[in-house]
Short mmCIF file of C-alpha atoms in Angstrom, two decimals:
data_model
loop_
_atom_site.label_atom_id
_atom_site.label_comp_id
_atom_site.label_asym_id
_atom_site.label_seq_id
_atom_site.Cartn_x
_atom_site.Cartn_y
_atom_site.Cartn_z
CA MET A 1 16.91 0.80 -8.71
CA THR A 2 14.28 -1.03 -7.01
CA THR A 3 12.30 0.50 -4.13
CA ASP A 4 11.22 -1.64 -1.12
CA TYR A 5 7.75 -0.47 -0.28
CA ARG A 6 7.57 -2.72 2.77
CA TYR A 7 10.35 -0.30 4.16
CA THR A 8 8.40 2.77 3.21
CA TYR A 9 5.24 1.72 4.97
CA THR A 10 6.85 0.09 8.05
CA SER A 11 6.56 3.03 10.25
CA VAL A 12 2.86 3.49 9.77
CA TYR A 13 2.04 -0.03 10.37
CA SER A 14 4.17 -0.75 13.26
CA GLN A 15 2.79 2.06 15.22
CA THR A 16 -0.58 0.44 15.27
CA GLU A 17 -0.30 -3.27 14.64
CA THR A 18 -3.93 -3.20 13.47
CA THR A 19 -5.32 -6.02 11.53
CA VAL A 20 -6.77 -5.59 7.96
CA LYS A 21 -10.20 -6.43 9.22
CA GLN A 22 -10.04 -3.83 11.94
CA ILE A 23 -8.85 -1.07 9.46
CA VAL A 24 -11.60 -2.08 6.92
CA ASP A 25 -14.34 -2.23 9.58
CA ARG A 26 -13.44 1.18 10.89
CA ILE A 27 -13.43 2.72 7.35
CA LEU A 28 -16.72 1.11 6.42
CA ARG A 29 -18.24 2.24 9.68
CA SER A 30 -17.30 5.75 9.27
CA GLY A 31 -18.35 5.77 5.60
CA LYS A 32 -15.16 7.74 4.66
CA MET A 33 -11.73 6.89 3.69
CA SER A 34 -8.92 9.47 4.27
CA PRO A 35 -5.35 9.32 2.92
CA GLN A 36 -4.26 8.31 6.38
CA ASP A 37 -6.70 5.40 6.18
CA HIS A 38 -5.34 4.50 2.86
CA ALA A 39 -1.69 4.67 4.08
CA LEU A 40 -2.59 2.49 7.16
CA LEU A 41 -4.35 -0.12 4.97
CA THR A 42 -1.64 -0.07 2.42
CA SER A 43 1.10 -0.51 5.03
CA ALA A 44 -0.75 -3.36 6.54
CA VAL A 45 -0.82 -5.16 3.25
CA PHE A 46 2.74 -4.46 2.20
CA ASN A 47 4.14 -5.57 5.50
CA HIS A 48 1.91 -8.72 5.61
CA LEU A 49 2.49 -9.95 1.98
CA ASP A 50 0.95 -13.33 2.51
CA ILE A 51 -2.64 -12.10 3.17
CA ASP A 52 -5.12 -14.83 3.31
CA GLU A 53 -8.50 -15.09 1.49
CA GLN A 54 -10.43 -13.60 4.32
CA GLU A 55 -8.28 -10.37 4.31
CA ARG A 56 -8.41 -10.23 0.64
CA ARG A 57 -12.19 -10.20 0.82
CA GLN A 58 -12.09 -7.53 3.51
CA ILE A 59 -10.04 -5.23 1.16
CA ASN A 60 -12.44 -5.96 -1.76
CA ARG A 61 -15.36 -4.79 0.46
CA ILE A 62 -13.65 -1.22 0.27
CA PHE A 63 -13.47 -1.34 -3.43
CA ASP A 64 -17.17 -2.52 -3.62
CA HIS A 65 -18.19 0.36 -1.33
CA ILE A 66 -16.37 2.88 -3.27
CA GLN A 67 -17.87 1.61 -6.66
CA THR A 68 -21.49 1.71 -5.14
CA GLY A 69 -20.91 5.21 -3.56
CA GLN A 70 -21.35 3.90 -0.10
CA LEU A 71 -17.78 5.15 0.78
CA LYS A 72 -16.44 8.49 0.21
CA LEU A 73 -12.80 9.37 -0.47
CA ILE A 74 -11.92 12.53 1.49
CA ASN A 75 -9.09 14.95 1.08
CA TRP A 76 -7.66 13.33 -2.06
#
């Protein structure tokens, strides 16, 4: 049995239609990433499977900030 993750995250992403860059910018500006932020970013990526290099760099900024301690994961 295969799970279609695009379907799982469709409802979260379709409610906002927010771009990956907007999501990343908001997370980095706040300095915190909640499970809701994670779900929104994940849904944006899963529903937009052909992400370009710029979007990939934006997502990598999140990982860089987590690794350097500049971004806190909250309520995990």
